[in-house]
Amino acid sequence: MDGNGRWAQKRHMPRSVGHIKGAAGVKALVEYCAKLGVKYLTLFAFSTENWSRPADEVSTLMGLFVQYLEKEMSALAAAGVRLKVIGDVAGFAPDLQQRIHAAGAATANNTAITLCVAANYGGRWDVLHAVQNWQAANPQQSVTELTEAALAQHLSTANMPEVDLLIRTGGEQRISNFLLWQSAYAELYFTDVLWPDFDQAELLKALASYAQRTRRFGLTTEQLA
Ligand code: IPE
Ligand code: MG
């Protein structure tokens, strides 16, 4: 979800206004995804690197996160949304951690769509953490016995499918430490549209682009026929 700051600055408003506008559009997009049959939507809300932003911006983002869990989550829960937060949640203030756990527990049995929010998340952190967790769970085994499938089971996305379509808004064409392992075969979609302007029509454009891709997963076209 990139481009909130620029969206606001273009309007001569503080960056925080862009974050507020960006967060305000999330609910409608999640519900629209559920309607379209998307089963998993992961939003990159806050990276491990974002802590280095100015303190007031970090606190705006934290405040929005708390507000979101408090206000919008009940409507999303009613719409059948299951919330899963991935990332180093222990890095957040205790009350935010508690809200994250409560929202996850309250929506655990919902099935319309899984809304995965990557918060204090980094792809490298995820892989490193998975290796450490695997070793802790298998103290007798040597790391030479670790397989890709076993590692995947210790990622923050264990039991979730890999990324099919990765959308980046805001004109930048890079991954920026998002779901690195999980995006190995993701189709990439980059758009100049700033996140607060990324609406249902923009989502449909991304899905239409995805629908035209041929996913070969390393095979030849003939093999897929
Ligand atoms: C949102 O957009 C990303 C978050 C950390 C929530 P940005 O804040 O990166 O906006 P730009 O890139 O400065 O426009
Ligand atoms: Mg940005």
PDB file of C-alpha atoms and ligand atoms in Angstrom:
ATOM      1  CA  MET A   1       0.000   0.000   0.000  1.00  0.00           C
ATOM      2  CA  ASP A   2       2.373   2.697  -1.234  1.00  0.00           C
ATOM      3  CA  GLY A   3       1.797   6.345  -2.023  1.00  0.00           C
ATOM      4  CA  ASN A   4      -0.178   7.686   0.945  1.00  0.00           C
ATOM      5  CA  GLY A   5       2.353  10.411   1.704  1.00  0.00           C
ATOM      6  CA  ARG A   6       2.582  11.635  -1.888  1.00  0.00           C
ATOM      7  CA  TRP A   7      -1.206  11.580  -2.233  1.00  0.00           C
ATOM      8  CA  ALA A   8      -1.458  14.030   0.671  1.00  0.00           C
ATOM      9  CA  GLN A   9       1.518  16.163  -0.340  1.00  0.00           C
ATOM     10  CA  LYS A  10       0.036  16.669  -3.811  1.00  0.00           C
ATOM     11  CA  ARG A  11      -2.929  18.223  -2.014  1.00  0.00           C
ATOM     12  CA  HIS A  12      -0.723  20.311   0.298  1.00  0.00           C
ATOM     13  CA  MET A  13      -1.825  18.288   3.275  1.00  0.00           C
ATOM     14  CA  PRO A  14       0.228  16.494   5.926  1.00  0.00           C
ATOM     15  CA  ARG A  15       1.278  12.923   5.144  1.00  0.00           C
ATOM     16  CA  SER A  16      -0.929  11.662   7.964  1.00  0.00           C
ATOM     17  CA  VAL A  17      -4.011  12.677   5.931  1.00  0.00           C
ATOM     18  CA  GLY A  18      -2.832  10.315   3.212  1.00  0.00           C
ATOM     19  CA  HIS A  19      -2.511   7.479   5.709  1.00  0.00           C
ATOM     20  CA  ILE A  20      -6.013   8.163   7.003  1.00  0.00           C
ATOM     21  CA  LYS A  21      -7.435   8.198   3.469  1.00  0.00           C
ATOM     22  CA  GLY A  22      -5.461   5.070   2.599  1.00  0.00           C
ATOM     23  CA  ALA A  23      -6.767   3.183   5.621  1.00  0.00           C
ATOM     24  CA  ALA A  24     -10.323   4.341   4.970  1.00  0.00           C
ATOM     25  CA  GLY A  25     -10.454   2.538   1.639  1.00  0.00           C
ATOM     26  CA  VAL A  26      -9.294  -0.826   2.927  1.00  0.00           C
ATOM     27  CA  LYS A  27     -12.626  -2.137   4.178  1.00  0.00           C
ATOM     28  CA  ALA A  28     -14.411  -1.698   0.848  1.00  0.00           C
ATOM     29  CA  LEU A  29     -11.527  -3.347  -1.026  1.00  0.00           C
ATOM     30  CA  VAL A  30     -11.438  -6.330   1.329  1.00  0.00           C
ATOM     31  CA  GLU A  31     -15.183  -6.833   0.978  1.00  0.00           C
ATOM     32  CA  TYR A  32     -14.920  -6.468  -2.793  1.00  0.00           C
ATOM     33  CA  CYS A  33     -12.157  -9.089  -2.911  1.00  0.00           C
ATOM     34  CA  ALA A  34     -14.346 -11.453  -0.893  1.00  0.00           C
ATOM     35  CA  LYS A  35     -17.198 -10.847  -3.337  1.00  0.00           C
ATOM     36  CA  LEU A  36     -14.914 -11.635  -6.288  1.00  0.00           C
ATOM     37  CA  GLY A  37     -13.844 -14.901  -4.683  1.00  0.00           C
ATOM     38  CA  VAL A  38     -10.333 -13.905  -3.615  1.00  0.00           C
ATOM     39  CA  LYS A  39      -9.627 -16.111  -0.603  1.00  0.00           C
ATOM     40  CA  TYR A  40      -6.468 -14.422   0.687  1.00  0.00           C
ATOM     41  CA  LEU A  41      -5.494 -10.774   0.614  1.00  0.00           C
ATOM     42  CA  THR A  42      -2.272  -9.659   2.257  1.00  0.00           C
ATOM     43  CA  LEU A  43      -1.694  -5.961   2.840  1.00  0.00           C
ATOM     44  CA  PHE A  44       1.760  -4.631   3.646  1.00  0.00           C
ATOM     45  CA  ALA A  45       0.860  -2.104   6.325  1.00  0.00           C
ATOM     46  CA  PHE A  46       4.122  -1.514   8.164  1.00  0.00           C
ATOM     47  CA  SER A  47       7.601  -2.776   7.441  1.00  0.00           C
ATOM     48  CA  THR A  48      10.410  -3.357   9.910  1.00  0.00           C
ATOM     49  CA  GLU A  49      12.114  -0.399   8.184  1.00  0.00           C
ATOM     50  CA  ASN A  50       9.159   1.966   8.748  1.00  0.00           C
ATOM     51  CA  TRP A  51      10.144   2.457  12.413  1.00  0.00           C
ATOM     52  CA  SER A  52      12.847   4.817  11.123  1.00  0.00           C
ATOM     53  CA  ARG A  53      10.257   7.329   9.857  1.00  0.00           C
ATOM     54  CA  PRO A  54       9.656  10.532  11.882  1.00  0.00           C
ATOM     55  CA  ALA A  55       8.181   9.723  15.295  1.00  0.00           C
ATOM     56  CA  ASP A  56       4.889  11.535  14.648  1.00  0.00           C
ATOM     57  CA  GLU A  57       4.311   9.595  11.435  1.00  0.00           C
ATOM     58  CA  VAL A  58       5.017   6.277  13.188  1.00  0.00           C
ATOM     59  CA  SER A  59       2.581   7.240  15.912  1.00  0.00           C
ATOM     60  CA  THR A  60      -0.102   8.180  13.330  1.00  0.00           C
ATOM     61  CA  LEU A  61       0.301   4.766  11.722  1.00  0.00           C
ATOM     62  CA  MET A  62       0.099   2.975  15.091  1.00  0.00           C
ATOM     63  CA  GLY A  63      -2.975   5.008  16.016  1.00  0.00           C
ATOM     64  CA  LEU A  64      -4.655   4.068  12.743  1.00  0.00           C
ATOM     65  CA  PHE A  65      -3.881   0.431  13.334  1.00  0.00           C
ATOM     66  CA  VAL A  66      -5.471   0.528  16.792  1.00  0.00           C
ATOM     67  CA  GLN A  67      -8.475   2.451  15.453  1.00  0.00           C
ATOM     68  CA  TYR A  68      -8.856  -0.045  12.680  1.00  0.00           C
ATOM     69  CA  LEU A  69      -8.845  -3.023  14.998  1.00  0.00           C
ATOM     70  CA  GLU A  70     -11.373  -1.263  17.219  1.00  0.00           C
ATOM     71  CA  LYS A  71     -13.829   0.204  14.708  1.00  0.00           C
ATOM     72  CA  GLU A  72     -13.646  -1.496  11.317  1.00  0.00           C
ATOM     73  CA  MET A  73     -12.859  -5.010  12.475  1.00  0.00           C
ATOM     74  CA  SER A  74     -16.375  -5.691  13.776  1.00  0.00           C
ATOM     75  CA  ALA A  75     -17.864  -4.837  10.369  1.00  0.00           C
ATOM     76  CA  LEU A  76     -15.248  -6.941   8.615  1.00  0.00           C
ATOM     77  CA  ALA A  77     -15.850  -9.803  11.036  1.00  0.00           C
ATOM     78  CA  ALA A  78     -19.565  -9.600  10.298  1.00  0.00           C
ATOM     79  CA  ALA A  79     -18.721  -9.882   6.596  1.00  0.00           C
ATOM     80  CA  GLY A  80     -16.927 -13.174   7.264  1.00  0.00           C
ATOM     81  CA  VAL A  81     -13.383 -11.831   7.223  1.00  0.00           C
ATOM     82  CA  ARG A  82     -10.711 -13.758   9.077  1.00  0.00           C
ATOM     83  CA  LEU A  83      -7.884 -11.534  10.286  1.00  0.00           C
ATOM     84  CA  LYS A  84      -4.342 -12.753  10.475  1.00  0.00           C
ATOM     85  CA  VAL A  85      -1.465 -10.452  11.351  1.00  0.00           C
ATOM     86  CA  ILE A  86       1.990 -11.515  10.233  1.00  0.00           C
ATOM     87  CA  GLY A  87       5.203  -9.913  11.419  1.00  0.00           C
ATOM     88  CA  ASP A  88       7.061  -9.359  14.640  1.00  0.00           C
ATOM     89  CA  VAL A  89       4.018  -8.424  16.699  1.00  0.00           C
ATOM     90  CA  ALA A  90       6.129  -8.408  19.868  1.00  0.00           C
ATOM     91  CA  GLY A  91       7.613  -5.119  18.622  1.00  0.00           C
ATOM     92  CA  PHE A  92       4.298  -3.287  19.160  1.00  0.00           C
ATOM     93  CA  ALA A  93       2.964  -1.680  22.332  1.00  0.00           C
ATOM     94  CA  PRO A  94       1.286  -4.215  24.676  1.00  0.00           C
ATOM     95  CA  ASP A  95      -2.250  -2.880  24.130  1.00  0.00           C
ATOM     96  CA  LEU A  96      -1.871  -3.090  20.358  1.00  0.00           C
ATOM     97  CA  GLN A  97      -0.543  -6.645  20.686  1.00  0.00           C
ATOM     98  CA  GLN A  98      -3.531  -7.521  22.793  1.00  0.00           C
ATOM     99  CA  ARG A  99      -5.949  -6.056  20.195  1.00  0.00           C
ATOM    100  CA  ILE A 100      -4.220  -7.963  17.418  1.00  0.00           C
ATOM    101  CA  HIS A 101      -4.578 -11.242  19.287  1.00  0.00           C
ATOM    102  CA  ALA A 102      -8.199 -10.520  20.185  1.00  0.00           C
ATOM    103  CA  ALA A 103      -9.174  -9.656  16.579  1.00  0.00           C
ATOM    104  CA  GLY A 104      -7.430 -12.778  15.303  1.00  0.00           C
ATOM    105  CA  ALA A 105      -9.144 -15.001  17.854  1.00  0.00           C
ATOM    106  CA  ALA A 106     -12.570 -13.425  17.296  1.00  0.00           C
ATOM    107  CA  THR A 107     -12.431 -14.029  13.537  1.00  0.00           C
ATOM    108  CA  ALA A 108     -10.535 -17.333  13.481  1.00  0.00           C
ATOM    109  CA  ASN A 109     -13.475 -19.343  12.136  1.00  0.00           C
ATOM    110  CA  ASN A 110     -14.540 -16.919   9.411  1.00  0.00           C
ATOM    111  CA  THR A 111     -14.275 -18.243   5.886  1.00  0.00           C
ATOM    112  CA  ALA A 112     -15.237 -15.533   3.343  1.00  0.00           C
ATOM    113  CA  ILE A 113     -11.689 -14.235   2.995  1.00  0.00           C
ATOM    114  CA  THR A 114      -8.486 -14.153   5.025  1.00  0.00           C
ATOM    115  CA  LEU A 115      -7.217 -10.615   5.452  1.00  0.00           C
ATOM    116  CA  CYS A 116      -3.568 -10.951   6.260  1.00  0.00           C
ATOM    117  CA  VAL A 117      -1.970  -7.767   7.514  1.00  0.00           C
ATOM    118  CA  ALA A 118       1.813  -7.622   7.365  1.00  0.00           C
ATOM    119  CA  ALA A 119       2.846  -5.381  10.240  1.00  0.00           C
ATOM    120  CA  ASN A 120       6.374  -4.963  11.542  1.00  0.00           C
ATOM    121  CA  TYR A 121       7.021  -7.429   8.770  1.00  0.00           C
ATOM    122  CA  GLY A 122      10.098  -8.095   6.686  1.00  0.00           C
ATOM    123  CA  GLY A 123      10.607 -10.939   4.237  1.00  0.00           C
ATOM    124  CA  ARG A 124      14.146 -11.607   5.450  1.00  0.00           C
ATOM    125  CA  TRP A 125      12.983 -11.610   9.064  1.00  0.00           C
ATOM    126  CA  ASP A 126      10.328 -14.151   8.087  1.00  0.00           C
ATOM    127  CA  VAL A 127      12.805 -16.581   6.497  1.00  0.00           C
ATOM    128  CA  LEU A 128      15.363 -16.239   9.283  1.00  0.00           C
ATOM    129  CA  HIS A 129      12.677 -16.689  11.900  1.00  0.00           C
ATOM    130  CA  ALA A 130      11.370 -19.782  10.108  1.00  0.00           C
ATOM    131  CA  VAL A 131      14.803 -21.423  10.193  1.00  0.00           C
ATOM    132  CA  GLN A 132      15.196 -20.601  13.891  1.00  0.00           C
ATOM    133  CA  ASN A 133      11.703 -21.916  14.666  1.00  0.00           C
ATOM    134  CA  TRP A 134      12.330 -25.091  12.715  1.00  0.00           C
ATOM    135  CA  GLN A 135      15.538 -25.687  14.669  1.00  0.00           C
ATOM    136  CA  ALA A 136      13.745 -25.061  17.959  1.00  0.00           C
ATOM    137  CA  ALA A 137      11.007 -27.528  16.955  1.00  0.00           C
ATOM    138  CA  ASN A 138      13.535 -30.115  15.750  1.00  0.00           C
ATOM    139  CA  PRO A 139      16.468 -29.838  18.151  1.00  0.00           C
ATOM    140  CA  GLN A 140      17.784 -33.292  17.278  1.00  0.00           C
ATOM    141  CA  GLN A 141      18.022 -32.585  13.550  1.00  0.00           C
ATOM    142  CA  SER A 142      20.798 -30.901  11.641  1.00  0.00           C
ATOM    143  CA  VAL A 143      19.874 -27.904   9.528  1.00  0.00           C
ATOM    144  CA  THR A 144      21.147 -29.884   6.521  1.00  0.00           C
ATOM    145  CA  GLU A 145      17.938 -31.928   6.880  1.00  0.00           C
ATOM    146  CA  LEU A 146      15.735 -28.844   6.575  1.00  0.00           C
ATOM    147  CA  THR A 147      13.590 -28.970   3.427  1.00  0.00           C
ATOM    148  CA  GLU A 148      11.759 -26.200   1.589  1.00  0.00           C
ATOM    149  CA  ALA A 149       8.418 -27.709   2.598  1.00  0.00           C
ATOM    150  CA  ALA A 150       9.434 -27.858   6.268  1.00  0.00           C
ATOM    151  CA  LEU A 151      10.707 -24.302   6.203  1.00  0.00           C
ATOM    152  CA  ALA A 152       7.459 -23.086   4.622  1.00  0.00           C
ATOM    153  CA  GLN A 153       5.581 -24.587   7.556  1.00  0.00           C
ATOM    154  CA  HIS A 154       7.500 -22.301   9.909  1.00  0.00           C
ATOM    155  CA  LEU A 155       7.023 -19.089   7.933  1.00  0.00           C
ATOM    156  CA  SER A 156       4.494 -16.583   9.229  1.00  0.00           C
ATOM    157  CA  THR A 157       2.283 -17.667   6.312  1.00  0.00           C
ATOM    158  CA  ALA A 158       2.233 -21.372   7.227  1.00  0.00           C
ATOM    159  CA  ASN A 159      -0.911 -23.007   5.800  1.00  0.00           C
ATOM    160  CA  MET A 160      -1.560 -20.080   3.499  1.00  0.00           C
ATOM    161  CA  PRO A 161      -1.138 -20.425  -0.275  1.00  0.00           C
ATOM    162  CA  GLU A 162       1.786 -18.731  -1.990  1.00  0.00           C
ATOM    163  CA  VAL A 163       1.302 -15.335  -3.605  1.00  0.00           C
ATOM    164  CA  ASP A 164      -0.433 -15.456  -7.000  1.00  0.00           C
ATOM    165  CA  LEU A 165      -0.541 -11.740  -7.713  1.00  0.00           C
ATOM    166  CA  LEU A 166       1.606  -9.083  -6.106  1.00  0.00           C
ATOM    167  CA  ILE A 167       0.312  -5.549  -6.596  1.00  0.00           C
ATOM    168  CA  ARG A 168       2.463  -2.544  -5.809  1.00  0.00           C
ATOM    169  CA  THR A 169       0.897   0.884  -5.969  1.00  0.00           C
ATOM    170  CA  GLY A 170       2.663   4.240  -5.998  1.00  0.00           C
ATOM    171  CA  GLY A 171       4.908   3.834  -9.052  1.00  0.00           C
ATOM    172  CA  GLU A 172       7.813   2.036  -7.431  1.00  0.00           C
ATOM    173  CA  GLN A 173       8.917  -1.187  -9.112  1.00  0.00           C
ATOM    174  CA  ARG A 174      10.476  -3.224  -6.336  1.00  0.00           C
ATOM    175  CA  ILE A 175       9.568  -5.823  -3.703  1.00  0.00           C
ATOM    176  CA  SER A 176      10.915  -3.917  -0.661  1.00  0.00           C
ATOM    177  CA  ASN A 177      11.256  -6.956   1.604  1.00  0.00           C
ATOM    178  CA  PHE A 178       7.636  -8.068   1.227  1.00  0.00           C
ATOM    179  CA  LEU A 179       6.779 -11.800   1.071  1.00  0.00           C
ATOM    180  CA  LEU A 180      10.119 -12.824  -0.468  1.00  0.00           C
ATOM    181  CA  TRP A 181       9.897 -16.609  -0.162  1.00  0.00           C
ATOM    182  CA  GLN A 182       6.165 -16.709  -0.817  1.00  0.00           C
ATOM    183  CA  SER A 183       6.383 -14.563  -3.975  1.00  0.00           C
ATOM    184  CA  ALA A 184       8.849 -16.839  -5.796  1.00  0.00           C
ATOM    185  CA  TYR A 185       6.295 -17.406  -8.592  1.00  0.00           C
ATOM    186  CA  ALA A 186       4.045 -14.415  -8.050  1.00  0.00           C
ATOM    187  CA  GLU A 187       2.887 -12.402 -11.023  1.00  0.00           C
ATOM    188  CA  LEU A 188       3.955  -8.805 -10.454  1.00  0.00           C
ATOM    189  CA  TYR A 189       1.719  -5.819 -11.136  1.00  0.00           C
ATOM    190  CA  PHE A 190       2.994  -2.280 -10.767  1.00  0.00           C
ATOM    191  CA  THR A 191       0.810   0.783 -11.040  1.00  0.00           C
ATOM    192  CA  ASP A 192       1.488   4.508 -10.675  1.00  0.00           C
ATOM    193  CA  VAL A 193      -1.841   4.901  -8.881  1.00  0.00           C
ATOM    194  CA  LEU A 194      -1.264   6.057  -5.310  1.00  0.00           C
ATOM    195  CA  TRP A 195      -2.740   3.788  -2.654  1.00  0.00           C
ATOM    196  CA  PRO A 196      -5.561   6.167  -1.555  1.00  0.00           C
ATOM    197  CA  ASP A 197      -6.748   6.190  -5.202  1.00  0.00           C
ATOM    198  CA  PHE A 198      -6.535   2.414  -5.615  1.00  0.00           C
ATOM    199  CA  ASP A 199     -10.239   1.585  -5.790  1.00  0.00           C
ATOM    200  CA  GLN A 200     -12.364  -1.279  -7.110  1.00  0.00           C
ATOM    201  CA  ALA A 201     -11.814  -0.231 -10.738  1.00  0.00           C
ATOM    202  CA  GLU A 202      -8.031  -0.260 -10.214  1.00  0.00           C
ATOM    203  CA  LEU A 203      -8.240  -3.684  -8.580  1.00  0.00           C
ATOM    204  CA  LEU A 204     -10.182  -4.983 -11.584  1.00  0.00           C
ATOM    205  CA  LYS A 205      -7.416  -3.684 -13.877  1.00  0.00           C
ATOM    206  CA  ALA A 206      -4.837  -5.609 -11.857  1.00  0.00           C
ATOM    207  CA  LEU A 207      -6.948  -8.775 -11.958  1.00  0.00           C
ATOM    208  CA  ALA A 208      -7.516  -8.388 -15.712  1.00  0.00           C
ATOM    209  CA  SER A 209      -3.756  -8.131 -16.194  1.00  0.00           C
ATOM    210  CA  TYR A 210      -3.248 -11.226 -14.031  1.00  0.00           C
ATOM    211  CA  ALA A 211      -5.855 -13.142 -16.036  1.00  0.00           C
ATOM    212  CA  GLN A 212      -3.776 -12.602 -19.201  1.00  0.00           C
ATOM    213  CA  ARG A 213      -0.581 -14.062 -17.777  1.00  0.00           C
ATOM    214  CA  THR A 214       0.500 -17.602 -18.530  1.00  0.00           C
ATOM    215  CA  ARG A 215       1.991 -19.095 -15.412  1.00  0.00           C
ATOM    216  CA  ARG A 216       4.525 -21.733 -16.367  1.00  0.00           C
ATOM    217  CA  PHE A 217       6.256 -22.287 -13.020  1.00  0.00           C
ATOM    218  CA  GLY A 218       9.490 -23.027 -14.872  1.00  0.00           C
ATOM    219  CA  LEU A 219       7.916 -25.422 -17.380  1.00  0.00           C
ATOM    220  CA  THR A 220       7.512 -24.996 -21.138  1.00  0.00           C
ATOM    221  CA  THR A 221       4.246 -23.951 -22.749  1.00  0.00           C
ATOM    222  CA  GLU A 222       4.016 -27.398 -24.396  1.00  0.00           C
ATOM    223  CA  GLN A 223       4.249 -29.145 -21.045  1.00  0.00           C
ATOM    224  CA  LEU A 224       1.348 -27.115 -19.733  1.00  0.00           C
ATOM    225  CA  ALA A 225      -0.916 -27.876 -22.719  1.00  0.00           C
TER     226      ALA A 225
HETATM  227  C1  IPE B   1       2.099   4.155   2.711  1.00  0.00           C
HETATM  228  O1  IPE B   1       2.602   5.040   1.797  1.00  0.00           O
HETATM  229  C2  IPE B   1       3.079   3.124   3.221  1.00  0.00           C
HETATM  230  C3  IPE B   1       3.022   2.934   4.695  1.00  0.00           C
HETATM  231  C4  IPE B   1       4.126   2.793   5.410  1.00  0.00           C
HETATM  232  C5  IPE B   1       1.741   2.852   5.379  1.00  0.00           C
HETATM  233  P1  IPE B   1       3.899   5.934   2.011  1.00  0.00           P
HETATM  234  O2  IPE B   1       3.864   6.560   3.361  1.00  0.00           O
HETATM  235  O3  IPE B   1       5.119   5.132   1.705  1.00  0.00           O
HETATM  236  O4  IPE B   1       3.670   7.061   0.922  1.00  0.00           O
HETATM  237  P2  IPE B   1       4.751   7.748  -0.013  1.00  0.00           P
HETATM  238  O5  IPE B   1       5.525   6.641  -0.693  1.00  0.00           O
HETATM  239  O6  IPE B   1       5.620   8.597   0.835  1.00  0.00           O
HETATM  240  O7  IPE B   1       3.933   8.523  -0.972  1.00  0.00           O
HETATM  241 MG    MG B   2       6.338   4.912   0.091  1.00  0.00          MG
END
